[in-house]
Amino acid sequence: MSSAMSAVTPPPIPATTRALPAGFLRVLRREIRQIRRRPALVMMLGPYPLILFVLLASIFHAGLPTGLPVAVVDLDGSTLSRQIVQMLDATPELEIAARLPNLTEAKAELVANRVYGIVLIPQHAERDLLAGAHPEIAVFSNSQMMTVGGIVARGAAGALSTFSAGVSVQLYQANGLSAEAALAAVNPIPVQQSALFNPALAYTEFLLAAVMPTVLQIFICATAVMAVGRDAHSRAGMARLVRLGGSPLRALAGKLLPYAAAFLGCLWLADAIIFGYFGAPFRGSLALHLTYSLLYVVTCLGLGTMLALLVEETVAGLGMAGLLASPAFGFAGISFPRDMMNGFAQAWGAILPLTPYLHLRTDQVVRGTPVAQSLPALGWMLALALIYGGIAWLLAGKRARALPPLDAERAEVTA
């Protein structure tokens, strides 16, 4: 009886319950399960970036700031000064929000941020102009807000220059010159200014297209730190992960693939908003654009993974990621030329994936640069990806060997 019982073999395990062999797919399946169990991580992979994209799009939907409030101090009160005020108010960038009797009250409005600029028309402006003198009209703008101050100064200068030219033409004609001769006297050497790229000066193409990838870089690096730190900062966690993957490379690839897919989708959705909703033109190679977009996400994941493996606590890794990625926009060369930065700022920008990405994006999206001229920047980003990925691979192997690996079946159960 006992021999008969010992000959009985247990039934085979159904194929659906068998554990996958160690490798990429096993780690991938495990990571997807872990993402599903963590609502906060799910929010990081899509909803939070998309909410920020929608918020940024709503901020920059106008493309160019218009109707900026300015104050006028008209000390002349003449027909000429009223015409100047009308022309200023007709300028798209400006809106006359206050007409004040003196400069002191106008300055108070400017300090209180109720207006962004002041136009001062002096006394006897009309009389001096008719007498052949040159009355001086002063424009004060709040350059502490560089963008707004620049728009106010540019709009006021354009309106006043146009008005001055019109008055000069009338004076020349009153002295007997023909209309053509008067125009030539006012503008003896005509200068034609043509903006080669972004002629509308739209902030959608300049700022929004750069801010969205900047925000996404922070999300990608932080998410990679949290995901990898979950294994790297637990007892024998990295050894278990490498055992499940069969090698550090397959383990990290399987772990990071869901995040790469999610964030690449976010990046392409941001492009859809810019090119589809806002109608921004695309002038370069679509294949190259898709390639460096994918490489950008991979490089950011590599940076976050490396930071997670360099430190002993996830909080420290998140701090380092925030320290590196948060000021990235200032070092990327969009708002201030990189050639004018000091060596420290240039070095900081050079190690961030955002810098070559925006370089490539500007070349391909805005300027339509030939592919061959964009290859150095692409090589720059590829080098960053290899450096960060290589360091992460070495650190993952080192951590896996630091403690004895757990049994693979037990690891699958605890995953």
Short mmCIF file of C-alpha atoms in Angstrom, two decimals:
data_model
loop_
_atom_site.label_atom_id
_atom_site.label_comp_id
_atom_site.label_asym_id
_atom_site.label_seq_id
_atom_site.Cartn_x
_atom_site.Cartn_y
_atom_site.Cartn_z
CA MET A 1 0.00 0.00 0.00
CA SER A 2 2.78 2.37 0.91
CA SER A 3 4.73 1.53 -2.23
CA ALA A 4 1.66 2.22 -4.32
CA MET A 5 1.20 5.57 -2.66
CA SER A 6 4.83 6.51 -3.14
CA ALA A 7 4.55 5.81 -6.83
CA VAL A 8 1.85 8.39 -7.20
CA THR A 9 3.22 11.59 -8.71
CA PRO A 10 1.66 15.01 -8.06
CA PRO A 11 -0.45 16.47 -10.84
CA PRO A 12 1.36 18.85 -13.18
CA ILE A 13 1.12 22.55 -12.43
CA PRO A 14 -1.18 24.26 -14.93
CA ALA A 15 0.64 26.37 -17.46
CA THR A 16 -1.17 29.48 -16.29
CA THR A 17 0.34 29.20 -12.79
CA ARG A 18 3.89 28.38 -13.77
CA ALA A 19 6.38 31.13 -13.12
CA LEU A 20 8.07 32.61 -16.13
CA PRO A 21 11.73 31.76 -16.44
CA ALA A 22 14.15 34.41 -15.28
CA GLY A 23 14.44 37.16 -17.82
CA PHE A 24 13.14 40.44 -19.19
CA LEU A 25 9.46 39.45 -19.40
CA ARG A 26 9.34 38.21 -15.83
CA VAL A 27 10.63 41.51 -14.47
CA LEU A 28 8.30 43.43 -16.80
CA ARG A 29 5.25 41.52 -15.58
CA ARG A 30 6.31 41.99 -11.96
CA GLU A 31 6.79 45.74 -12.43
CA ILE A 32 3.38 46.16 -14.06
CA ARG A 33 1.79 44.43 -11.07
CA GLN A 34 3.64 46.71 -8.68
CA ILE A 35 2.57 49.83 -10.59
CA ARG A 36 -1.07 48.73 -10.39
CA ARG A 37 -0.78 48.38 -6.62
CA ARG A 38 0.49 51.94 -6.17
CA PRO A 39 -2.03 54.66 -7.12
CA ALA A 40 0.50 57.44 -6.46
CA LEU A 41 2.88 55.91 -9.00
CA VAL A 42 0.08 55.56 -11.53
CA MET A 43 -0.66 59.27 -11.13
CA MET A 44 3.01 60.10 -11.75
CA LEU A 45 2.96 58.17 -15.03
CA GLY A 46 0.19 60.08 -16.72
CA PRO A 47 -2.41 62.17 -14.90
CA TYR A 48 -0.03 64.55 -13.13
CA PRO A 49 2.08 65.41 -16.21
CA LEU A 50 -1.03 65.75 -18.36
CA ILE A 51 -2.70 68.04 -15.83
CA LEU A 52 0.40 70.24 -15.87
CA PHE A 53 0.45 70.20 -19.69
CA VAL A 54 -3.17 71.36 -19.81
CA LEU A 55 -2.45 74.05 -17.23
CA LEU A 56 0.58 75.30 -19.17
CA ALA A 57 -1.38 75.23 -22.43
CA SER A 58 -4.13 77.33 -20.85
CA ILE A 59 -1.54 79.87 -19.68
CA PHE A 60 0.09 80.24 -23.10
CA HIS A 61 -3.00 79.74 -25.27
CA ALA A 62 -2.93 83.36 -26.46
CA GLY A 63 0.51 82.82 -27.98
CA LEU A 64 1.59 86.43 -27.39
CA PRO A 65 0.71 88.73 -24.47
CA THR A 66 -1.58 91.54 -25.59
CA GLY A 67 -3.43 94.36 -23.91
CA LEU A 68 -0.79 94.93 -21.23
CA PRO A 69 -1.94 97.79 -18.96
CA VAL A 70 0.10 101.01 -19.05
CA ALA A 71 -0.42 104.44 -17.51
CA VAL A 72 -0.21 107.74 -19.39
CA VAL A 73 0.87 111.02 -17.82
CA ASP A 74 -0.16 113.71 -20.31
CA LEU A 75 1.30 117.00 -19.12
CA ASP A 76 0.60 118.68 -22.46
CA GLY A 77 -3.14 118.08 -22.90
CA SER A 78 -2.97 119.11 -26.55
CA THR A 79 -4.48 117.66 -29.69
CA LEU A 80 -1.10 116.15 -30.51
CA SER A 81 -0.79 114.44 -27.13
CA ARG A 82 -4.31 113.01 -27.43
CA GLN A 83 -3.40 111.55 -30.81
CA ILE A 84 -0.32 109.95 -29.26
CA VAL A 85 -2.46 108.38 -26.54
CA GLN A 86 -4.92 107.06 -29.12
CA MET A 87 -2.11 105.47 -31.11
CA LEU A 88 -0.67 103.85 -27.99
CA ASP A 89 -4.08 102.47 -27.08
CA ALA A 90 -4.50 101.10 -30.60
CA THR A 91 -1.26 99.12 -30.30
CA PRO A 92 -2.16 95.41 -29.78
CA GLU A 93 0.44 94.94 -27.05
CA LEU A 94 -0.77 97.86 -24.93
CA GLU A 95 -3.92 99.08 -23.22
CA ILE A 96 -4.23 102.47 -21.58
CA ALA A 97 -5.38 101.48 -18.11
CA ALA A 98 -4.92 104.83 -16.34
CA ARG A 99 -4.54 108.52 -17.25
CA LEU A 100 -2.81 110.16 -14.31
CA PRO A 101 -1.95 113.81 -13.60
CA ASN A 102 1.62 113.31 -12.43
CA LEU A 103 4.51 110.88 -12.44
CA THR A 104 4.29 110.20 -8.70
CA GLU A 105 0.86 108.60 -8.98
CA ALA A 106 1.93 106.69 -12.07
CA LYS A 107 4.96 105.31 -10.24
CA ALA A 108 2.70 104.14 -7.41
CA GLU A 109 0.58 102.23 -9.94
CA LEU A 110 3.71 100.67 -11.41
CA VAL A 111 5.08 99.62 -8.03
CA ALA A 112 1.70 98.09 -7.15
CA ASN A 113 1.85 96.05 -10.41
CA ARG A 114 -1.41 97.56 -11.62
CA VAL A 115 0.38 98.77 -14.74
CA TYR A 116 3.51 97.50 -16.48
CA GLY A 117 4.68 100.77 -17.99
CA ILE A 118 4.35 104.55 -17.97
CA VAL A 119 4.32 106.95 -20.93
CA LEU A 120 5.18 110.54 -20.01
CA ILE A 121 4.25 113.29 -22.49
CA PRO A 122 5.98 116.53 -21.40
CA GLN A 123 4.51 120.01 -21.30
CA HIS A 124 4.51 122.05 -24.53
CA ALA A 125 5.17 118.94 -26.63
CA GLU A 126 2.93 120.15 -29.45
CA ARG A 127 4.30 123.71 -29.35
CA ASP A 128 7.92 122.54 -29.42
CA LEU A 129 7.26 120.13 -32.26
CA LEU A 130 5.59 122.78 -34.42
CA ALA A 131 8.50 125.11 -33.65
CA GLY A 132 10.96 122.57 -35.03
CA ALA A 133 12.24 121.34 -31.68
CA HIS A 134 12.31 117.72 -30.59
CA PRO A 135 10.14 117.09 -27.53
CA GLU A 136 11.17 114.00 -25.59
CA ILE A 137 8.48 111.46 -24.71
CA ALA A 138 9.64 109.10 -21.96
CA VAL A 139 8.61 105.45 -21.65
CA PHE A 140 9.18 103.68 -18.33
CA SER A 141 8.76 99.90 -18.16
CA ASN A 142 9.13 97.35 -15.39
CA SER A 143 12.22 95.46 -16.54
CA GLN A 144 12.19 93.36 -13.38
CA MET A 145 9.63 91.37 -15.36
CA MET A 146 11.85 91.06 -18.41
CA THR A 147 9.32 89.55 -20.77
CA VAL A 148 6.49 91.93 -19.94
CA GLY A 149 8.79 94.93 -19.72
CA GLY A 150 10.30 94.13 -23.09
CA ILE A 151 6.89 93.81 -24.74
CA VAL A 152 5.72 97.12 -23.27
CA ALA A 153 8.89 98.93 -24.33
CA ARG A 154 8.74 97.42 -27.83
CA GLY A 155 5.05 98.23 -28.30
CA ALA A 156 5.38 101.81 -27.06
CA ALA A 157 8.52 102.44 -29.10
CA GLY A 158 6.84 101.13 -32.24
CA ALA A 159 3.75 103.29 -31.77
CA LEU A 160 5.76 106.43 -31.00
CA SER A 161 8.13 105.86 -33.92
CA THR A 162 5.21 105.47 -36.31
CA PHE A 163 3.54 108.60 -34.97
CA SER A 164 6.79 110.58 -35.14
CA ALA A 165 7.38 109.51 -38.72
CA GLY A 166 3.84 110.55 -39.68
CA VAL A 167 4.25 113.98 -38.11
CA SER A 168 7.62 114.46 -39.82
CA VAL A 169 6.13 113.60 -43.21
CA GLN A 170 3.36 116.17 -42.68
CA LEU A 171 5.90 118.84 -41.73
CA TYR A 172 8.00 118.13 -44.82
CA GLN A 173 4.92 118.28 -47.02
CA ALA A 174 3.92 121.58 -45.43
CA ASN A 175 7.32 122.91 -46.51
CA GLY A 176 6.61 121.98 -50.12
CA LEU A 177 8.04 118.45 -50.48
CA SER A 178 6.08 115.76 -52.27
CA ALA A 179 4.85 112.71 -50.37
CA GLU A 180 7.61 110.52 -51.85
CA ALA A 181 10.33 113.05 -51.04
CA ALA A 182 8.97 113.50 -47.53
CA LEU A 183 9.03 109.73 -46.92
CA ALA A 184 12.59 109.56 -48.24
CA ALA A 185 13.64 112.41 -45.97
CA VAL A 186 12.15 110.73 -42.92
CA ASN A 187 13.64 107.33 -43.73
CA PRO A 188 16.64 107.84 -46.04
CA ILE A 189 17.88 104.24 -45.66
CA PRO A 190 14.91 101.86 -45.34
CA VAL A 191 15.66 98.81 -43.21
CA GLN A 192 13.62 95.66 -43.72
CA GLN A 193 13.49 93.36 -40.71
CA SER A 194 12.34 89.79 -41.28
CA ALA A 195 12.14 87.17 -38.54
CA LEU A 196 13.39 83.92 -40.03
CA PHE A 197 11.88 81.72 -37.32
CA ASN A 198 8.78 82.27 -35.19
CA PRO A 199 7.87 85.49 -37.03
CA ALA A 200 4.74 85.95 -34.92
CA LEU A 201 6.89 85.97 -31.75
CA ALA A 202 4.48 83.40 -30.30
CA TYR A 203 5.35 82.07 -26.88
CA THR A 204 3.82 78.74 -27.83
CA GLU A 205 6.79 77.98 -30.07
CA PHE A 206 9.37 79.65 -27.85
CA LEU A 207 8.38 78.91 -24.25
CA LEU A 208 5.62 76.30 -24.07
CA ALA A 209 7.49 73.86 -26.32
CA ALA A 210 10.47 74.08 -23.95
CA VAL A 211 8.64 74.13 -20.62
CA MET A 212 6.71 70.91 -21.22
CA PRO A 213 9.83 68.71 -21.70
CA THR A 214 11.43 70.48 -18.74
CA VAL A 215 8.55 69.50 -16.48
CA LEU A 216 8.57 65.98 -17.87
CA GLN A 217 12.30 65.58 -17.13
CA ILE A 218 11.59 66.15 -13.43
CA PHE A 219 8.78 63.59 -13.46
CA ILE A 220 10.86 60.98 -15.30
CA CYS A 221 13.90 61.29 -13.04
CA ALA A 222 11.81 61.28 -9.86
CA THR A 223 9.77 58.28 -10.98
CA ALA A 224 12.91 56.33 -11.89
CA VAL A 225 14.38 57.08 -8.47
CA MET A 226 11.22 55.85 -6.73
CA ALA A 227 10.85 52.74 -8.88
CA VAL A 228 14.48 51.59 -8.72
CA GLY A 229 14.88 52.73 -5.12
CA ARG A 230 12.06 50.40 -4.13
CA ASP A 231 14.37 47.46 -4.91
CA ALA A 232 17.75 49.07 -4.36
CA HIS A 233 16.99 50.35 -0.87
CA SER A 234 15.39 47.20 0.56
CA ARG A 235 17.28 44.23 1.97
CA ALA A 236 18.48 42.01 -0.87
CA GLY A 237 16.03 43.82 -3.16
CA MET A 238 18.49 44.37 -6.00
CA ALA A 239 19.77 40.80 -5.70
CA ARG A 240 16.20 39.58 -6.03
CA LEU A 241 15.55 41.83 -9.02
CA VAL A 242 18.71 40.72 -10.83
CA ARG A 243 17.89 37.07 -10.05
CA LEU A 244 14.44 37.53 -11.58
CA GLY A 245 15.89 39.20 -14.65
CA GLY A 246 18.80 36.84 -15.11
CA SER A 247 21.24 39.77 -15.47
CA PRO A 248 21.44 43.42 -14.38
CA LEU A 249 20.77 44.63 -17.93
CA ARG A 250 17.62 42.57 -18.44
CA ALA A 251 16.42 43.36 -14.93
CA LEU A 252 16.73 47.13 -15.38
CA ALA A 253 15.30 47.02 -18.90
CA GLY A 254 12.25 45.06 -17.81
CA LYS A 255 11.72 47.30 -14.81
CA LEU A 256 11.98 50.58 -16.71
CA LEU A 257 10.07 49.68 -19.88
CA PRO A 258 6.59 50.55 -18.50
CA TYR A 259 7.84 53.95 -17.41
CA ALA A 260 9.54 54.60 -20.74
CA ALA A 261 6.33 53.78 -22.63
CA ALA A 262 4.18 55.97 -20.36
CA PHE A 263 6.45 59.01 -20.45
CA LEU A 264 7.10 58.73 -24.17
CA GLY A 265 3.34 58.81 -24.65
CA CYS A 266 3.19 61.95 -22.47
CA LEU A 267 5.93 63.62 -24.51
CA TRP A 268 4.21 62.83 -27.79
CA LEU A 269 0.90 64.05 -26.38
CA ALA A 270 2.60 67.35 -25.51
CA ASP A 271 3.74 67.52 -29.14
CA ALA A 272 0.18 66.84 -30.26
CA ILE A 273 -1.01 69.80 -28.18
CA ILE A 274 1.64 72.11 -29.63
CA PHE A 275 1.40 71.01 -33.27
CA GLY A 276 -2.26 70.04 -33.35
CA TYR A 277 -4.13 72.37 -31.02
CA PHE A 278 -1.88 75.42 -31.35
CA GLY A 279 -0.96 74.77 -34.97
CA ALA A 280 2.77 75.34 -34.48
CA PRO A 281 4.70 74.46 -37.66
CA PHE A 282 7.06 71.49 -37.90
CA ARG A 283 9.90 72.07 -40.36
CA GLY A 284 12.36 69.21 -39.85
CA SER A 285 12.69 65.43 -39.95
CA LEU A 286 9.85 63.58 -38.22
CA ALA A 287 11.91 60.39 -37.97
CA LEU A 288 14.73 62.22 -36.20
CA HIS A 289 12.24 63.97 -33.92
CA LEU A 290 10.72 60.65 -32.83
CA THR A 291 14.20 59.18 -32.36
CA TYR A 292 15.58 61.89 -30.09
CA SER A 293 12.28 62.02 -28.18
CA LEU A 294 12.66 58.32 -27.35
CA LEU A 295 16.32 58.80 -26.50
CA TYR A 296 15.42 61.73 -24.25
CA VAL A 297 13.06 59.59 -22.17
CA VAL A 298 15.61 56.77 -21.97
CA THR A 299 18.37 59.17 -20.89
CA CYS A 300 16.21 60.71 -18.16
CA LEU A 301 15.35 57.22 -16.88
CA GLY A 302 19.04 56.35 -16.91
CA LEU A 303 19.86 59.47 -14.90
CA GLY A 304 17.18 58.71 -12.32
CA THR A 305 18.25 55.06 -12.07
CA MET A 306 21.88 56.04 -11.54
CA LEU A 307 20.92 58.48 -8.79
CA ALA A 308 18.79 55.84 -7.05
CA LEU A 309 21.70 53.38 -7.05
CA LEU A 310 24.26 55.94 -5.89
CA VAL A 311 22.52 56.67 -2.59
CA GLU A 312 21.23 54.53 0.25
CA GLU A 313 17.82 56.14 0.67
CA THR A 314 15.10 56.97 -1.83
CA VAL A 315 14.55 60.39 -0.26
CA ALA A 316 18.19 61.28 -0.89
CA GLY A 317 17.86 60.16 -4.50
CA LEU A 318 14.77 62.30 -4.98
CA GLY A 319 16.62 65.26 -3.50
CA MET A 320 19.51 64.81 -5.91
CA ALA A 321 17.13 64.44 -8.85
CA GLY A 322 15.34 67.63 -7.88
CA LEU A 323 18.61 69.49 -7.37
CA LEU A 324 19.86 68.52 -10.82
CA ALA A 325 16.67 68.74 -12.85
CA SER A 326 14.79 71.68 -11.34
CA PRO A 327 17.08 74.47 -12.68
CA ALA A 328 17.54 72.69 -16.02
CA PHE A 329 15.57 75.27 -18.02
CA GLY A 330 17.93 78.05 -16.97
CA PHE A 331 20.98 76.11 -18.16
CA ALA A 332 19.49 74.79 -21.41
CA GLY A 333 20.20 77.93 -23.44
CA ILE A 334 16.61 78.85 -24.29
CA SER A 335 16.20 82.00 -22.20
CA PHE A 336 19.91 82.88 -22.00
CA PRO A 337 22.64 81.91 -24.52
CA ARG A 338 24.84 79.05 -23.31
CA ASP A 339 27.89 80.66 -24.90
CA MET A 340 27.52 83.57 -22.48
CA MET A 341 27.34 81.33 -19.38
CA ASN A 342 30.32 80.62 -17.17
CA GLY A 343 31.99 77.23 -17.12
CA PHE A 344 30.00 75.95 -14.14
CA ALA A 345 26.64 76.73 -15.76
CA GLN A 346 27.74 75.22 -19.08
CA ALA A 347 28.93 72.05 -17.34
CA TRP A 348 25.67 71.74 -15.39
CA GLY A 349 23.65 72.12 -18.56
CA ALA A 350 25.85 69.66 -20.43
CA ILE A 351 25.06 66.76 -18.07
CA LEU A 352 21.29 67.25 -18.29
CA PRO A 353 19.32 65.41 -21.00
CA LEU A 354 17.14 68.49 -21.51
CA THR A 355 19.95 70.56 -23.04
CA PRO A 356 20.69 68.40 -26.11
CA TYR A 357 16.98 67.61 -26.43
CA LEU A 358 16.02 71.29 -26.72
CA HIS A 359 18.98 71.83 -29.05
CA LEU A 360 17.66 69.09 -31.32
CA ARG A 361 14.08 70.25 -30.98
CA THR A 362 14.95 73.82 -31.93
CA ASP A 363 16.94 72.59 -34.92
CA GLN A 364 14.27 70.25 -36.25
CA VAL A 365 10.99 71.86 -35.22
CA VAL A 366 11.74 75.56 -35.55
CA ARG A 367 14.66 75.92 -37.96
CA GLY A 368 14.28 72.83 -40.16
CA THR A 369 18.01 72.12 -39.90
CA PRO A 370 19.41 69.33 -42.13
CA VAL A 371 19.70 66.02 -40.30
CA ALA A 372 23.49 65.92 -40.70
CA GLN A 373 23.87 69.16 -38.72
CA SER A 374 21.82 67.73 -35.84
CA LEU A 375 23.89 64.56 -35.48
CA PRO A 376 26.42 66.07 -33.01
CA ALA A 377 23.62 66.96 -30.58
CA LEU A 378 22.12 63.50 -31.07
CA GLY A 379 25.51 61.97 -30.29
CA TRP A 380 25.71 64.16 -27.20
CA MET A 381 22.43 62.78 -25.89
CA LEU A 382 23.40 59.22 -26.83
CA ALA A 383 26.64 59.62 -24.88
CA LEU A 384 24.68 60.75 -21.82
CA ALA A 385 22.37 57.75 -22.15
CA LEU A 386 25.32 55.35 -22.36
CA ILE A 387 27.11 56.97 -19.43
CA TYR A 388 24.10 56.99 -17.12
CA GLY A 389 22.93 53.56 -18.26
CA GLY A 390 26.42 52.09 -17.94
CA ILE A 391 26.92 53.42 -14.42
CA ALA A 392 23.47 52.17 -13.42
CA TRP A 393 24.26 48.72 -14.86
CA LEU A 394 27.53 48.51 -12.92
CA LEU A 395 25.94 49.69 -9.68
CA ALA A 396 23.03 47.26 -10.05
CA GLY A 397 25.45 44.36 -10.46
CA LYS A 398 27.50 45.51 -7.50
CA ARG A 399 24.44 45.77 -5.25
CA ALA A 400 23.19 42.36 -6.40
CA ARG A 401 26.50 40.76 -5.41
CA ALA A 402 26.65 42.53 -2.06
CA LEU A 403 24.09 40.19 -0.46
CA PRO A 404 23.28 36.56 -1.26
CA PRO A 405 20.40 36.44 -3.76
CA LEU A 406 17.08 35.05 -2.63
CA ASP A 407 15.42 32.07 -4.22
CA ALA A 408 13.72 33.01 -7.46
CA GLU A 409 10.41 31.37 -6.59
CA ARG A 410 10.29 33.17 -3.26
CA ALA A 411 11.14 36.41 -5.01
CA GLU A 412 8.21 35.89 -7.36
CA VAL A 413 5.86 35.37 -4.44
CA THR A 414 7.09 38.45 -2.57
CA ALA A 415 7.12 40.64 -5.68
#
